[in-house]
mmCIF file of C-alpha atoms and ligand atoms in Angstrom:
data_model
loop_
_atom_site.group_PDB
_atom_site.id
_atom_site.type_symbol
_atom_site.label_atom_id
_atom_site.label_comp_id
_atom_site.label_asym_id
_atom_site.label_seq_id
_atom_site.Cartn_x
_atom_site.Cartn_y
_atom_site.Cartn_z
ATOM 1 C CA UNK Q 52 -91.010 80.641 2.438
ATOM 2 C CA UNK Q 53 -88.336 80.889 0.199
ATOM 3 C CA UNK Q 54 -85.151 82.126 2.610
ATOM 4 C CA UNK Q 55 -81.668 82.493 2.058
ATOM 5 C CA UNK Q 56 -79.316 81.815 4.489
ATOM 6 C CA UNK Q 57 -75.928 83.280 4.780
ATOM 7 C CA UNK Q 58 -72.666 82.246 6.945
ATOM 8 C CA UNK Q 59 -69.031 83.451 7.093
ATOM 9 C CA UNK Q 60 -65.373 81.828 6.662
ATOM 10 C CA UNK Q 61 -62.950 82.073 9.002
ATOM 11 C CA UNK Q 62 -61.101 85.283 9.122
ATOM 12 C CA UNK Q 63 -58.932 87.031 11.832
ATOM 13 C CA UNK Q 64 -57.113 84.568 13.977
ATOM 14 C CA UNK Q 65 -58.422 81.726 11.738
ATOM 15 C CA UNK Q 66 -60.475 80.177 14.388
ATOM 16 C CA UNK Q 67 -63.209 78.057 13.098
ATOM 17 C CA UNK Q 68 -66.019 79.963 12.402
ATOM 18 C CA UNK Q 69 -69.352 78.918 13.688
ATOM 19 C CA UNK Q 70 -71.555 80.487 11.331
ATOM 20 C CA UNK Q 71 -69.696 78.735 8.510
ATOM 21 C CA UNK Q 72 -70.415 75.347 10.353
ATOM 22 C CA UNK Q 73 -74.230 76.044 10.819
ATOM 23 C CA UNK Q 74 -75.030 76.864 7.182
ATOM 24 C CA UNK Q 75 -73.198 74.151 6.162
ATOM 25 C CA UNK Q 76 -74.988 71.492 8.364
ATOM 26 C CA UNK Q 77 -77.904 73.119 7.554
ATOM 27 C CA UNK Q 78 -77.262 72.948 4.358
ATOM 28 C CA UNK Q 79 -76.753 69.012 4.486
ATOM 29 C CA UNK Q 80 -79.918 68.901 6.332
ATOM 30 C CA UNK Q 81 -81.711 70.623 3.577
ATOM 31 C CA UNK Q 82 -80.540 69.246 0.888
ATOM 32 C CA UNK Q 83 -82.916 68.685 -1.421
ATOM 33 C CA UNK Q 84 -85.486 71.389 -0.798
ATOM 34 C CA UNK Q 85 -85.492 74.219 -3.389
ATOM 35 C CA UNK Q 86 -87.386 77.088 -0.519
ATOM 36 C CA UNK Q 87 -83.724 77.074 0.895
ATOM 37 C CA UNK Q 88 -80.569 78.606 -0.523
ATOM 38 C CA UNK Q 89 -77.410 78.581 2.387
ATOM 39 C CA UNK Q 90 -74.137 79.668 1.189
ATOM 40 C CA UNK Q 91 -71.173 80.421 3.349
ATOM 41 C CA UNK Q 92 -69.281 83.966 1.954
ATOM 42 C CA UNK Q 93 -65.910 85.123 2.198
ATOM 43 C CA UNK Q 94 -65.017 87.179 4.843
ATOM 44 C CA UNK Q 95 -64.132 90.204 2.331
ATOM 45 C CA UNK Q 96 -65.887 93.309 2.278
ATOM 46 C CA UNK Q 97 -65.991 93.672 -1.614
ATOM 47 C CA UNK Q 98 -66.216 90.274 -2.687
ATOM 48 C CA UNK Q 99 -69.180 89.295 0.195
ATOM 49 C CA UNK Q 100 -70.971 92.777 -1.238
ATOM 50 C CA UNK Q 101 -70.871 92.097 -4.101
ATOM 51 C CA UNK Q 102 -72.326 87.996 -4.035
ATOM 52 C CA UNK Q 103 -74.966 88.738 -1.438
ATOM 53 C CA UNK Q 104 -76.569 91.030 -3.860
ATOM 54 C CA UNK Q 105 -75.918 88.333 -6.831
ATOM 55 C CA UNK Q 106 -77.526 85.955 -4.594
ATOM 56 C CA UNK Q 107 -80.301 88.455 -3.240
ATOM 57 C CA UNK Q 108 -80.979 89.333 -7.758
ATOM 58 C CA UNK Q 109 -81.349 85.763 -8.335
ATOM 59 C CA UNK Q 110 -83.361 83.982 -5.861
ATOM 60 C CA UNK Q 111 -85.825 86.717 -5.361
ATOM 61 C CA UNK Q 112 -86.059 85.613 -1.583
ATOM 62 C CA UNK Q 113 -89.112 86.146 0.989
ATOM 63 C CA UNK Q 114 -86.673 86.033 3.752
ATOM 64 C CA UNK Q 115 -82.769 86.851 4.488
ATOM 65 C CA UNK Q 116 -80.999 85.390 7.280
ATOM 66 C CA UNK Q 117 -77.317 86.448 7.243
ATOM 67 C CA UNK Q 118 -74.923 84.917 10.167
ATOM 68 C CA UNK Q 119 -71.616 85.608 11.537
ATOM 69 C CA UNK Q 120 -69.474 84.831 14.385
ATOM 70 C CA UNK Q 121 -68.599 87.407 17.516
ATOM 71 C CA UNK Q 122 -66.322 86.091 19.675
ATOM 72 C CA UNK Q 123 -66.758 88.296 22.331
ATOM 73 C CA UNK Q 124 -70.243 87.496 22.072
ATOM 74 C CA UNK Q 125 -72.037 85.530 25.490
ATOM 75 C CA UNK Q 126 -75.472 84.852 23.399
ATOM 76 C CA UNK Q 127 -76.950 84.613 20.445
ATOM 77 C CA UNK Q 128 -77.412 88.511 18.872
ATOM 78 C CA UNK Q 129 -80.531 89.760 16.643
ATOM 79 C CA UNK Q 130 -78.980 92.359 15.381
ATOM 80 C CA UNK Q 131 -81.470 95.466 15.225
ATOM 81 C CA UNK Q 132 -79.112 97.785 12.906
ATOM 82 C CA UNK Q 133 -77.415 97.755 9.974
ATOM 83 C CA UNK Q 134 -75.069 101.139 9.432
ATOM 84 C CA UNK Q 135 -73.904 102.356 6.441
ATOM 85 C CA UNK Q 136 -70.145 102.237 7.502
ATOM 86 C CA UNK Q 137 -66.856 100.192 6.912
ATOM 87 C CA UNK Q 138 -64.574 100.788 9.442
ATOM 88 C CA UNK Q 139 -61.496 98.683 11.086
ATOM 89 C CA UNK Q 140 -58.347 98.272 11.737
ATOM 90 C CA UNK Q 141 -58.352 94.425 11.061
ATOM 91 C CA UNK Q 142 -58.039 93.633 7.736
ATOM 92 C CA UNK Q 143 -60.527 91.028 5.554
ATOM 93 C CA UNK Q 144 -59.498 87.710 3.927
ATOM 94 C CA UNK Q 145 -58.098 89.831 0.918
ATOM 95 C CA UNK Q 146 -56.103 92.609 2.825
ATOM 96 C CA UNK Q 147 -58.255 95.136 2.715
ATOM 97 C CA UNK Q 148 -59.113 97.513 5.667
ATOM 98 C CA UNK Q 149 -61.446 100.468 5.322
ATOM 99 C CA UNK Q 150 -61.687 103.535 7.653
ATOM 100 C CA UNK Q 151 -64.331 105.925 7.560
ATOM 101 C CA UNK Q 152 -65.795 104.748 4.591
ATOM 102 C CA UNK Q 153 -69.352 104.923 3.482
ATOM 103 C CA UNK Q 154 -70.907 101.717 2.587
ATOM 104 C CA UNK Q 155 -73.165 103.142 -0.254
ATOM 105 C CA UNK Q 156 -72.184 106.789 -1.102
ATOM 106 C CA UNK Q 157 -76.029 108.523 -1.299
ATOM 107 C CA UNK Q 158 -77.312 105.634 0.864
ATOM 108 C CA UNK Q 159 -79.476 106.169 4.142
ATOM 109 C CA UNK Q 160 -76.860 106.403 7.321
ATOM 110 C CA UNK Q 161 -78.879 103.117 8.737
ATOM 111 C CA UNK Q 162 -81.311 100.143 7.704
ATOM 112 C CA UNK Q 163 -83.419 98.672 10.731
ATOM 113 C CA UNK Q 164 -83.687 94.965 10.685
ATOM 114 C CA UNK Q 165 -87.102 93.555 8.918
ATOM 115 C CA UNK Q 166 -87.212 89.981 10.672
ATOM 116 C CA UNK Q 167 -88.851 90.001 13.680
ATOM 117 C CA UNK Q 168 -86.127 90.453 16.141
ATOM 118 C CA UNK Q 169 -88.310 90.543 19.233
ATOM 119 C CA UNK Q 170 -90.695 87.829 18.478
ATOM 120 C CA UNK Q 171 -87.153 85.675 17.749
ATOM 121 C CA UNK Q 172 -86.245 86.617 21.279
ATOM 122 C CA UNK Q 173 -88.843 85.246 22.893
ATOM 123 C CA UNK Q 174 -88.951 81.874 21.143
ATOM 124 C CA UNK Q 175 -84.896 81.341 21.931
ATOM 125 C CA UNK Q 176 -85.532 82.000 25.683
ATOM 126 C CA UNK Q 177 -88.623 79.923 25.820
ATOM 127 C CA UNK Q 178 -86.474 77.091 24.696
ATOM 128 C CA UNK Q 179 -83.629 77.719 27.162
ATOM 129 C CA UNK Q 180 -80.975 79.617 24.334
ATOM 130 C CA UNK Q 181 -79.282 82.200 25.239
ATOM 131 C CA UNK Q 182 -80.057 85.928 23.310
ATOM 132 C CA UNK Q 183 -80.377 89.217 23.389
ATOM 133 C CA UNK Q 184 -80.977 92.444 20.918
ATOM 134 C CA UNK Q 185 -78.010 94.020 19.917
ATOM 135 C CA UNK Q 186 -78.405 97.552 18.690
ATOM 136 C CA UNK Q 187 -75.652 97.669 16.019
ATOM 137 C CA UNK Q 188 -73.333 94.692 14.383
ATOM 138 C CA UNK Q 189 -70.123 95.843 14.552
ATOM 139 C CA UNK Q 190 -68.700 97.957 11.517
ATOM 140 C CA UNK Q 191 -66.754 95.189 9.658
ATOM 141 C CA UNK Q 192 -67.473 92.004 7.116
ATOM 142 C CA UNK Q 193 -70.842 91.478 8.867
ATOM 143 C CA UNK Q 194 -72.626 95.185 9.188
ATOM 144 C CA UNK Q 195 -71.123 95.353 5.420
ATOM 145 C CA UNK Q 196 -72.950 92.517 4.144
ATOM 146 C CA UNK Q 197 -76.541 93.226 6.085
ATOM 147 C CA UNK Q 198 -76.501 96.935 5.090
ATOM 148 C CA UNK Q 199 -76.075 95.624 1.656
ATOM 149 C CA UNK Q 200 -78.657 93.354 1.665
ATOM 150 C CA UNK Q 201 -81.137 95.361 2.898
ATOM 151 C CA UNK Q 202 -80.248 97.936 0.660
ATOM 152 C CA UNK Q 203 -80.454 95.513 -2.226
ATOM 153 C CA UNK Q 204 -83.924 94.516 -0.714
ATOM 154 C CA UNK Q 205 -85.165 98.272 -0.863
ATOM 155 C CA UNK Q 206 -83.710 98.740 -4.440
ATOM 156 C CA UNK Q 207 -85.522 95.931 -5.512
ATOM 157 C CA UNK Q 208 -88.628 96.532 -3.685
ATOM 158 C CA UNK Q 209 -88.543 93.228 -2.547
ATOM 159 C CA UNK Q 210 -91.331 92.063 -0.325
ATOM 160 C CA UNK Q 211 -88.633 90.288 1.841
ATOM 161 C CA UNK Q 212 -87.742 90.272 5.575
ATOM 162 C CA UNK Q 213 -83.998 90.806 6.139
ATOM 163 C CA UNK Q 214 -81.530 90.872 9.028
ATOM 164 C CA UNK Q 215 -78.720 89.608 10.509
ATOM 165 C CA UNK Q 216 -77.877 87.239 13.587
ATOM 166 C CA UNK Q 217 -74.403 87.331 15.382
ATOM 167 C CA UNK Q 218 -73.074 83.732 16.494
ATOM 168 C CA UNK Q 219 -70.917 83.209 19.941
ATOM 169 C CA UNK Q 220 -67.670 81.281 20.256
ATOM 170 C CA UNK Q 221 -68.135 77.184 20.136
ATOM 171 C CA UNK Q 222 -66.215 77.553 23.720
ATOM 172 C CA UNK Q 223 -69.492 79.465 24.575
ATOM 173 C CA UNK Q 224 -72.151 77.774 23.084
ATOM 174 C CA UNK Q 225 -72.416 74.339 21.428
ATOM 175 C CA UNK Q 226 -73.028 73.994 17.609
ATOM 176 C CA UNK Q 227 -76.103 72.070 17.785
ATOM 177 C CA UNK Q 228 -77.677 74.877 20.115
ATOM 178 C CA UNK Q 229 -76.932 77.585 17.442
ATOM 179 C CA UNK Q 230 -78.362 74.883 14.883
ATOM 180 C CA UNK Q 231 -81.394 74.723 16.554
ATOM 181 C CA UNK Q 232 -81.509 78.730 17.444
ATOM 182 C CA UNK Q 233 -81.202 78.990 13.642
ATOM 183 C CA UNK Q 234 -84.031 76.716 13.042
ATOM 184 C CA UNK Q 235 -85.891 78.668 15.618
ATOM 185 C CA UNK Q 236 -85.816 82.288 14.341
ATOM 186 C CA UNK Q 237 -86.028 80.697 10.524
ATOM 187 C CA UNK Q 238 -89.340 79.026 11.688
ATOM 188 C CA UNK Q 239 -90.420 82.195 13.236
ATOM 189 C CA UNK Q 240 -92.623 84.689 11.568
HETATM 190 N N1 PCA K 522 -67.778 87.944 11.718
HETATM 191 C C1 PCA K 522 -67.170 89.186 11.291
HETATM 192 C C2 PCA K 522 -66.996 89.051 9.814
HETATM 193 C C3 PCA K 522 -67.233 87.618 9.490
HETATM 194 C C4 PCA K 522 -67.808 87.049 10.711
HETATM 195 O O1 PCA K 522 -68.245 85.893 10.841
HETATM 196 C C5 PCA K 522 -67.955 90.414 11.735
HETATM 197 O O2 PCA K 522 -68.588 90.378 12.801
HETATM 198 O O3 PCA K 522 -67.955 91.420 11.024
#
């Protein structure tokens, strides 16, 4: 299944960010097979927009898996909700800080996750990983980028399953356990 995999750079305090980490070993891991594209984005609202959807028009993928980093975060987090709203007082990697503002102007006020987030669930606690649902992620870089991409998916009609996975701290949870609750949920459907 052709699936593209997303991560973020660090942003905020500038601690490393595990998401960035995963897609990159991941990536190394791999290499090589053309069902897989993994690309770690900038943590900027505009700039992330607008390559997840360059990504999204040129692969054509069957799946989307789109990761970033919570650090107040205890588990791994299927996110069930994408909203159509930018709002923080932190700025991104290029200054910017939106309030109040409307992802996509005539767009629907939320996109549900496609992947299946319960079925994902299950397999991570069968194999001893920490996770839980979590009903909406957040209303910065992350929510911006999987309300995008399942927007792009529905403007495109895409036949494509697309949502978004929050990461924990590395203090919380070692890399290779996120690696392999990546693997997991990407051999899940
Ligand atoms: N986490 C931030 C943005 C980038 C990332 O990894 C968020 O939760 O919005």
């Amino acid at each position: 299944m052709k699936t593209l995999l997303t991560g973020f750079n660090r942003f905020g305090n500038g601690e490393a960010n595990p998401s960035q980490l995963v897609v990159e070993n991941l990536r190394v891991k791999s290499a090589g097979a053309t069902d897989w594209i993994a690309e770690v984005l900038r943590t900027e609202f505009a700039e992330a927009g607008r390559r997840i959807v360059e990504l999204i028009r040129e692969h054509r993928p069957e799946r989307i898996i789109c990761l970033g980093f919570n650090a107040a975060g205890e588990s791994i987090h299927l996110e069930r909700v994408a909203l159509n709203l930018d709002d923080t007082e932190q700025p991104d990697n290029a200054g910017a800080r939106h309030a109040g503002k409307r992802i996509v102007e005539d767009g629907p006020l939320a996109y549900w996750s496609t992947l299946p987030i319960e079925g994902m669930r299950e397999a991570l606690l069968r194999r001893g990983i920490p996770a839980a649902i979590s009903n909406h992620a957040g209303t910065y870089v992350c929510n911006h980028v999987f309300y995008v991409a399942r927007h792009e998916v529905e403007t495109l009609g895409l036949d494509c399953a697309c949502g978004f996975i929050h990461l924990p701290s590395l203090e919380r949870m070692p890399l290779k356990m996120m690696m392999e609750a990546v693997e997991v949920c990407a051999g899940f459907s």
